[in-house]
Short mmCIF file of C-alpha atoms in Angstrom, two decimals:
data_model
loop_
_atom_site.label_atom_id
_atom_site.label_comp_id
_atom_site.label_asym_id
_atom_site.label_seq_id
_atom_site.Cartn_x
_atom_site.Cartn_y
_atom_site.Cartn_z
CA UNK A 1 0.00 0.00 0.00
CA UNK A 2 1.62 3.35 -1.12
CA UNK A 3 2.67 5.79 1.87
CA UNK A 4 -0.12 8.44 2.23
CA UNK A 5 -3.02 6.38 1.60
CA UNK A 6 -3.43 4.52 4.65
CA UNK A 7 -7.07 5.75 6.26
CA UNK A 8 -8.58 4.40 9.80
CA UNK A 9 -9.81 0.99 7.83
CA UNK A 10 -6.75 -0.29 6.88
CA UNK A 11 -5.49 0.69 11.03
CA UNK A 12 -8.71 -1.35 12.16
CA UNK A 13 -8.12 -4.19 10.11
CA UNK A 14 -4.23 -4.94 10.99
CA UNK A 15 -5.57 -4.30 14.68
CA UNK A 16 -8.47 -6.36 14.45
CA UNK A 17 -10.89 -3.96 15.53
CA UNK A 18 -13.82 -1.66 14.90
CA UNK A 19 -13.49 1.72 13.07
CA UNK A 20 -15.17 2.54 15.56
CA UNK A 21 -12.61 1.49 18.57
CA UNK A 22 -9.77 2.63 16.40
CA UNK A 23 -11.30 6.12 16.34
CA UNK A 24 -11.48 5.90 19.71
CA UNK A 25 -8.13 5.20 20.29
CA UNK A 26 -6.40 7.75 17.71
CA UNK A 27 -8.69 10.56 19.41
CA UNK A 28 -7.24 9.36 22.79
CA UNK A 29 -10.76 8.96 24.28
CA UNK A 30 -10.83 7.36 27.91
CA UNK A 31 -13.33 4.33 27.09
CA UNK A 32 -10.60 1.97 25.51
CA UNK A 33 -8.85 -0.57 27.10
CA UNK A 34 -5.21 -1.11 27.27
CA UNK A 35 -5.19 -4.50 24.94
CA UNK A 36 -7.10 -2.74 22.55
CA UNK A 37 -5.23 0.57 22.74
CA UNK A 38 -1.64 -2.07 22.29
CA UNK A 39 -2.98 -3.16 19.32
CA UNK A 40 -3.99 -0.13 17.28
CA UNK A 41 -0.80 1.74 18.35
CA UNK A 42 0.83 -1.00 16.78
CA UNK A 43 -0.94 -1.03 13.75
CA UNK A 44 -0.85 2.75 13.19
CA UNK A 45 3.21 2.22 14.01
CA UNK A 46 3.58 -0.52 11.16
CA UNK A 47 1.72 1.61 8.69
CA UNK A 48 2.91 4.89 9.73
CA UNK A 49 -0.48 5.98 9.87
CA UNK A 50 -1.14 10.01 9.48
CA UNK A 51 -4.59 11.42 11.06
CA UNK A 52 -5.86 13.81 8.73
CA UNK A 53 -6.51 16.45 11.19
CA UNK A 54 -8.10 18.82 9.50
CA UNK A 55 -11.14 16.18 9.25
CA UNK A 56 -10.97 15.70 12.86
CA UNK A 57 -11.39 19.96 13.43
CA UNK A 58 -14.40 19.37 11.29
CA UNK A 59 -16.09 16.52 13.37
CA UNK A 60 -14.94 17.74 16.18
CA UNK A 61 -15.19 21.90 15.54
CA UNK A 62 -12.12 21.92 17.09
CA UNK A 63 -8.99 23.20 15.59
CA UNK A 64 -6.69 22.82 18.55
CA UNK A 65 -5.47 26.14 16.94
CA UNK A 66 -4.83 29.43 18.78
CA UNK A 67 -4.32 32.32 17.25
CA UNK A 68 -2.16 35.13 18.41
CA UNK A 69 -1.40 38.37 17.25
CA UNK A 70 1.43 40.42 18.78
CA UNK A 71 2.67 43.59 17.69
CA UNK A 72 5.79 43.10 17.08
CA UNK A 73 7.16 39.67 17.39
CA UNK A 74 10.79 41.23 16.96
CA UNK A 75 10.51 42.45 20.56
CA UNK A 76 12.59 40.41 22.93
CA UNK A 77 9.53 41.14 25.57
CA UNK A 78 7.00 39.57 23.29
CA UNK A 79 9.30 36.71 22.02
CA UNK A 80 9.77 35.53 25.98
CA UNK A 81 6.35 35.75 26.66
CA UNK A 82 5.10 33.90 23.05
CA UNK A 83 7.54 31.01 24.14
CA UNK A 84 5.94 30.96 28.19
CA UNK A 85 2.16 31.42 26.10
CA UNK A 86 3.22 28.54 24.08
CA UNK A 87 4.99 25.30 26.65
CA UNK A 88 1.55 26.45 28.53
CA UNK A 89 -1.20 25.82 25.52
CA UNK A 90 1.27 23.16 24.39
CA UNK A 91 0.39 20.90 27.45
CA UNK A 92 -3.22 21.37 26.67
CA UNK A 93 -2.97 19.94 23.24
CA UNK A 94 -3.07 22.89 21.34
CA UNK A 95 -0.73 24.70 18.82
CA UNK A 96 -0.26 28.64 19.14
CA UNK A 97 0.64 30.31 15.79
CA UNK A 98 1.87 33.76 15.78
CA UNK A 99 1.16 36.75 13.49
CA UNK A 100 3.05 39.94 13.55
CA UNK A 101 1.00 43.36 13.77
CA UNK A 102 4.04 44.88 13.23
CA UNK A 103 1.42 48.64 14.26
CA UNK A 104 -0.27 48.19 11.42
CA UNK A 105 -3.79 48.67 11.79
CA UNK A 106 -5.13 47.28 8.64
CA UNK A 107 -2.73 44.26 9.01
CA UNK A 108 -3.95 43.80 12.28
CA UNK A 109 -7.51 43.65 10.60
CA UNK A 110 -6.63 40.93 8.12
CA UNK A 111 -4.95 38.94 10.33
CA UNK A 112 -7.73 38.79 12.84
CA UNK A 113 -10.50 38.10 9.71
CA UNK A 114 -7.83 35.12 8.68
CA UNK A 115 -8.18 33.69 12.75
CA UNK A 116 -11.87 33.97 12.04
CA UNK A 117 -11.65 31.70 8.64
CA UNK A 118 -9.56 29.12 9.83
CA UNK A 119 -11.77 28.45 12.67
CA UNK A 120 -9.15 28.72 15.40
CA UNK A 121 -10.26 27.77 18.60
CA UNK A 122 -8.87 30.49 20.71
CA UNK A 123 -7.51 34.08 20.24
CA UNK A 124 -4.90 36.35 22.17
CA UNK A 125 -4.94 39.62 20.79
CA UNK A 126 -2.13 42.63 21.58
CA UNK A 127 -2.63 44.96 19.06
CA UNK A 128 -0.75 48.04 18.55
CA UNK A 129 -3.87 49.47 17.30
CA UNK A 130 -6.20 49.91 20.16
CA UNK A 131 -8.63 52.59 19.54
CA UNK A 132 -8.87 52.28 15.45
CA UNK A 133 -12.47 51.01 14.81
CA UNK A 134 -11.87 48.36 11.84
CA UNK A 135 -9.55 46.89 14.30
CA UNK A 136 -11.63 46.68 17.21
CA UNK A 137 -14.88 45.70 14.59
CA UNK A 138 -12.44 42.34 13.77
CA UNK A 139 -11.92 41.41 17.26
CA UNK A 140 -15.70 41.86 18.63
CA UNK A 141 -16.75 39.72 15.24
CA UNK A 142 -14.46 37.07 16.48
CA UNK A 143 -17.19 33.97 16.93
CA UNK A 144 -14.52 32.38 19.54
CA UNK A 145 -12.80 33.32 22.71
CA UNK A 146 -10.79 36.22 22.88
CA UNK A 147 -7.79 37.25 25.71
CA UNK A 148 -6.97 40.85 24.82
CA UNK A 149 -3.52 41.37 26.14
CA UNK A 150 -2.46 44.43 28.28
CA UNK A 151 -4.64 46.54 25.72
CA UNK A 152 -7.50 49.04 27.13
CA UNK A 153 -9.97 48.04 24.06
CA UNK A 154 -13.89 48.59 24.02
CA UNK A 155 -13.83 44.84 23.73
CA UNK A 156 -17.26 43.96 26.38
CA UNK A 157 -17.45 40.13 24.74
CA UNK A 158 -13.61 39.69 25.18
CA UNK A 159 -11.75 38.96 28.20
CA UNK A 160 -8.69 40.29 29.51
CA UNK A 161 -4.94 40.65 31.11
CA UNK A 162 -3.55 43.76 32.15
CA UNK A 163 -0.34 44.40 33.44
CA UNK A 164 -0.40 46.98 35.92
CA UNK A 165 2.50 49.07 34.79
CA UNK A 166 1.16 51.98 37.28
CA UNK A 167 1.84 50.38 40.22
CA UNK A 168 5.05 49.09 39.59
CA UNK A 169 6.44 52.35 38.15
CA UNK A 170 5.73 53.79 41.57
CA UNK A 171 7.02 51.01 42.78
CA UNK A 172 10.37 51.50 41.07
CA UNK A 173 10.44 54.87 41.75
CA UNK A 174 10.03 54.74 45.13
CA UNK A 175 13.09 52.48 44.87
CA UNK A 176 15.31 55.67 43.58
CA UNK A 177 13.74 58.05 45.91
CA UNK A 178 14.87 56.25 48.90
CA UNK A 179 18.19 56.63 47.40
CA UNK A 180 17.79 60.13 47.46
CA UNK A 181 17.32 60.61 43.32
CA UNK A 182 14.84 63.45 42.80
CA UNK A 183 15.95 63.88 39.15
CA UNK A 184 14.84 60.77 37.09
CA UNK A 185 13.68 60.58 33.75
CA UNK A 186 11.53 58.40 31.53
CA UNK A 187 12.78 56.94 28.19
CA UNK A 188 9.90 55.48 26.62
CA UNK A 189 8.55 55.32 22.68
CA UNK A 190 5.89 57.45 21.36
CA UNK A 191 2.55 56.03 21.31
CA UNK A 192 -0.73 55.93 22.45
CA UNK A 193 -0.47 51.76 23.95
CA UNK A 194 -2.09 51.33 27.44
CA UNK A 195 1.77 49.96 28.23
CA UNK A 196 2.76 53.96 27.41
CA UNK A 197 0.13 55.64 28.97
CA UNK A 198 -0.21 53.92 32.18
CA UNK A 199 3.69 54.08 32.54
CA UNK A 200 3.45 57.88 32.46
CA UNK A 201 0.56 57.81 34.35
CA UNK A 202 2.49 55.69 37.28
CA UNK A 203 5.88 58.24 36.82
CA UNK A 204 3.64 61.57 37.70
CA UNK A 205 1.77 59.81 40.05
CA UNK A 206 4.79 58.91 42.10
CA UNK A 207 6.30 62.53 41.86
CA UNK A 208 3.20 63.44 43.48
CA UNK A 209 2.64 61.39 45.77
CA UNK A 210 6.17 62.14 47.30
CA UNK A 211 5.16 65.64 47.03
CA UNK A 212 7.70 66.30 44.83
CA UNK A 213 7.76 68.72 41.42
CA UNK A 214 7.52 66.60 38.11
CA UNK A 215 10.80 67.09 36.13
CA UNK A 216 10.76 67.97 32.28
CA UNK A 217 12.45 64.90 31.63
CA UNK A 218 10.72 62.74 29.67
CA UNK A 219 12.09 61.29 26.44
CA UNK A 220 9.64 59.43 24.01
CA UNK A 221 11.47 57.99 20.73
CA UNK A 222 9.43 57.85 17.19
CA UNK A 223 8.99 54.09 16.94
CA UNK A 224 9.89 50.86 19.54
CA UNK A 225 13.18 50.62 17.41
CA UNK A 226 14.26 54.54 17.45
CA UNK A 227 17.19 55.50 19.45
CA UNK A 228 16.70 58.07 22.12
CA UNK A 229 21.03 58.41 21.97
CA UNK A 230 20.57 62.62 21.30
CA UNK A 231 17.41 63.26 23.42
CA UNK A 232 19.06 61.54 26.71
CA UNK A 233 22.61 63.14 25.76
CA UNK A 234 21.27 66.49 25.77
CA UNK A 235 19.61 65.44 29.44
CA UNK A 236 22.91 64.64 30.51
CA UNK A 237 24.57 67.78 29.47
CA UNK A 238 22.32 69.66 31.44
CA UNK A 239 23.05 71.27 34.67
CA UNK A 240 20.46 69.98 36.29
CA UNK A 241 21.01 66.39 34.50
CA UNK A 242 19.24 63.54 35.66
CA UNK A 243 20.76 61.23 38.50
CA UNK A 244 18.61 58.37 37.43
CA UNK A 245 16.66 57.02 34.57
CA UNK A 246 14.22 54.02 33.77
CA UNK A 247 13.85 53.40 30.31
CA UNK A 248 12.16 50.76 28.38
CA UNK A 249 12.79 48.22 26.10
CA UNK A 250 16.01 46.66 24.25
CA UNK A 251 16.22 49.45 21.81
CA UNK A 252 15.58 52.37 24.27
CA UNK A 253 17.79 50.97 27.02
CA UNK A 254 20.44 50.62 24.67
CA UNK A 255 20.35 53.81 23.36
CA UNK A 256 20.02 55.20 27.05
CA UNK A 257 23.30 53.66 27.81
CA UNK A 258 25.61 54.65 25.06
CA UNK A 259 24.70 58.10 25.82
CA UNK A 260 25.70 57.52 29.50
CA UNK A 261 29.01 56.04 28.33
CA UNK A 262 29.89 58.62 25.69
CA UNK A 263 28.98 61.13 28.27
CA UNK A 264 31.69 59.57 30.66
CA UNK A 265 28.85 58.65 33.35
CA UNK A 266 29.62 55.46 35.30
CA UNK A 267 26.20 53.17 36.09
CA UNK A 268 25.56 52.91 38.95
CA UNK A 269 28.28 55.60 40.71
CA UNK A 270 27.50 58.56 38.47
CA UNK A 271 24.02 57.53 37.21
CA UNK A 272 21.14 55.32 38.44
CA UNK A 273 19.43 52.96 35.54
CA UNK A 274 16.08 51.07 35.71
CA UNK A 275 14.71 49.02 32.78
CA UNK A 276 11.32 47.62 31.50
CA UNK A 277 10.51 44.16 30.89
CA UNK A 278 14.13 41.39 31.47
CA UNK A 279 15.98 40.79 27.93
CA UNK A 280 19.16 38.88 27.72
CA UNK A 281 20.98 42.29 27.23
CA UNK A 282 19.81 44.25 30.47
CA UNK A 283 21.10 40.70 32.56
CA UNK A 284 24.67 40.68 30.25
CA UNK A 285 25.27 44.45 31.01
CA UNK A 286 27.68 45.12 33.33
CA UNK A 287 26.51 45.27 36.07
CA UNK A 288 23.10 44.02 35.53
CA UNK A 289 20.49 46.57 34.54
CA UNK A 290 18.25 46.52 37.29
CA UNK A 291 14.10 46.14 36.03
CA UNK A 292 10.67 45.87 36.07
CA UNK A 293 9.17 42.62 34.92
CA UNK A 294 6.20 40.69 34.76
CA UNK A 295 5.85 36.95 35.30
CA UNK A 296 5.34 35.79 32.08
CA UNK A 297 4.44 31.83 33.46
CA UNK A 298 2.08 33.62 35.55
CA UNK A 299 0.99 35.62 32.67
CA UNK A 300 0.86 32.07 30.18
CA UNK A 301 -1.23 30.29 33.04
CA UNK A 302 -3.78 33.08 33.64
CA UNK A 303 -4.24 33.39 29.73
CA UNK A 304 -5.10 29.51 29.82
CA UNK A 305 -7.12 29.74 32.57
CA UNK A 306 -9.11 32.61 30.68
CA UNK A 307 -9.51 30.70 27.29
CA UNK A 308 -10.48 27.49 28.89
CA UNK A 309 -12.98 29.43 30.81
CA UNK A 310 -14.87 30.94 28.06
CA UNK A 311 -14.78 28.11 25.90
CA UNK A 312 -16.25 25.91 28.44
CA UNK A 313 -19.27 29.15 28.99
CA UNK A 314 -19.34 31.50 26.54
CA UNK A 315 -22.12 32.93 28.06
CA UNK A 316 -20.18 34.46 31.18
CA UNK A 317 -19.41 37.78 32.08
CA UNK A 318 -15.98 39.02 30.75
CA UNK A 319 -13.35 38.99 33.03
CA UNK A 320 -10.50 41.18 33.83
CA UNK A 321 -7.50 39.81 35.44
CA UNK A 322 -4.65 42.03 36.84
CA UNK A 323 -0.56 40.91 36.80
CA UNK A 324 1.66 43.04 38.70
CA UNK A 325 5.22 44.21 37.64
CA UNK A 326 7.65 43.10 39.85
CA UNK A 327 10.99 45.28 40.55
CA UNK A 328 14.34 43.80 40.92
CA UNK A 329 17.60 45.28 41.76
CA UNK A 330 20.64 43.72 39.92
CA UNK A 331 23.06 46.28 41.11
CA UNK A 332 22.81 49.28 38.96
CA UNK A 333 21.18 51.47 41.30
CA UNK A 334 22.64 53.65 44.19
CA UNK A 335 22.60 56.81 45.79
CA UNK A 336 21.96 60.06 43.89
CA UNK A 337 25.07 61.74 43.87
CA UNK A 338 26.00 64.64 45.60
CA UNK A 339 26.15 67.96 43.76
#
């Protein structure tokens, strides 16, 4: 019999049992006993049997498909938390694929449409895009469950995870105002992302609540990928420079930091530095850039726990679940230094 042709007949017949019990088996149902599970295992072996799944996803309407759209899968942040999203779905039998955004609001739209035709059985949706309308039309059309990532979308079928960004900012702030820094500024990238806003948000808040004057020193770069090399050099060639800054990102942080060096500023003696989100260049630096982070198991097992939840009732209330940032200090903060 030629390779490729084999269907669940010829496995029944070398087994010497129903379709029926060799459906069973290949579908991993519970009601099949171990002689009769031996035996078909062995026969698909010897014929190197190959379910046709896509016939399964139609008996079944299940895919075992989830689709996710990021916004730009070239971020180390996003790549960490795809793989954690992935080992997590993975043990649940299903495949994630991902589709890059890349801030693109009509891609965005087609990609979400494609999720729709291919009858995936989940969706986790961060796109860059959160207020456009075609954008936010795709993902309340979706017919399956949704998990809108860390996005502040008028979504009220979807659920969703937030990371609270606010709260850890303060968090890490209050971390360089115990160490006297009064002077700290914010290297971010210009957009209008709940990640953004609520960062901002948590930097003036913690200014005010320490009842302290907010500093004009806040750097936004065009894009993710921009430097922000002259706007932080000209910071540091002030008189009033800053003693400390948090700044986001791979791109950002790196940016931040050759301006420190070529401005002869030693981290963490001369200059305090705080990043956002772990990469495997803020832990390499020397010393080790210091950061706010998410858990992104935690983040992979509340996702699950969301997906599972709606498919099992769609009818439920959406739900909003909350992960907070964490802040760890890897040595490349101190005290503010002394005029």
């Amino acid at each position: 019999m030629a390779k490729g042709k084999v269907d669940i007949r010829d496995v029944a017949a070398l087994a010497g049992v129903s379709v029926g019990s060799a459906s069973r088996v290949i579908n991993d149902a519970e009601n099949v006993s171990p002689e009769t599970r031996g035996k078909v295992e062995r026969a698909i072996a010897i014929l190197d049997y190959r379910p046709n799944h896509t016939a399964q996803a139609l008996r079944s309407r299940s895919s075992k498909t989830i689709g996710c759209l990021f916004t730009d899968v070239t971020n180390p942040l996003y790549a960490r938390l795809f793989r954690s999203l992935e080992e997590r779905l993975r043990k649940d039998g299903y495949m994630l694929l991902l589709a890059n955004g890349l801030n693109d609001a009509q891609r965005e739209t087609e990609t979400l449409s494609m999720f729709s035709r291919r009858g995936m059985d989940g969706v986790i949706a961060a796109p860059g895009n959160e207020t456009d309308a075609q954008v936010l039309a795709a993902l309340n059309g979706l017919p399956m469950p949704v998990v809108v990532l860390d996005r502040d979308m008028a979504t009220p079928g979807c659920d969703a995870l937030l990371f609270d960004h606010a709260a850890g900012m303060k968090a890490a702030m209050a971390e360089l105002f115990a160490q006297g820094h009064t002077r700290i500024a914010l290297a971010l990238w210009r957009a209008s992302s709940r990640p953004v806003r609520r960062r901002i948000e948590g930097y003036r808040a913690a200014y005010k609540a320490a009842g302290l004057r907010v500093p004009d020193m806040l750097v936004q770069a065009a894009s993710a990928t921009s430097s922000v090399f002259a706007d932080v050099d000209a910071l540091l060639k002030r008189a009033d420079r800053p003693t400390a800054i948090v700044a986001q990102g791979t791109y950002t942080l790196g940016s931040t930091l050759r301006a420190i060096e070529a401005n002869g500023l030693r981290v963490p003696q001369d200059i305090s530095v705080v990043t956002i989100g772990d990469t495997d260049f803020a832990r390499d630096h020397s010393p080790s850039i210091s950061l706010l982070n998410v858990d992104a198991q935690r983040v992979a097992e509340l996702t699950a726990t969301l997906l599972h939840s709606r498919m099992t009732d769609a009818a439920q209330p959406a739900r909003s679940e909350r992960v907070p940032l964490q802040f760890t200090d890897r040595g490349s903060i101190g005290p503010a230094p002394r005029p």
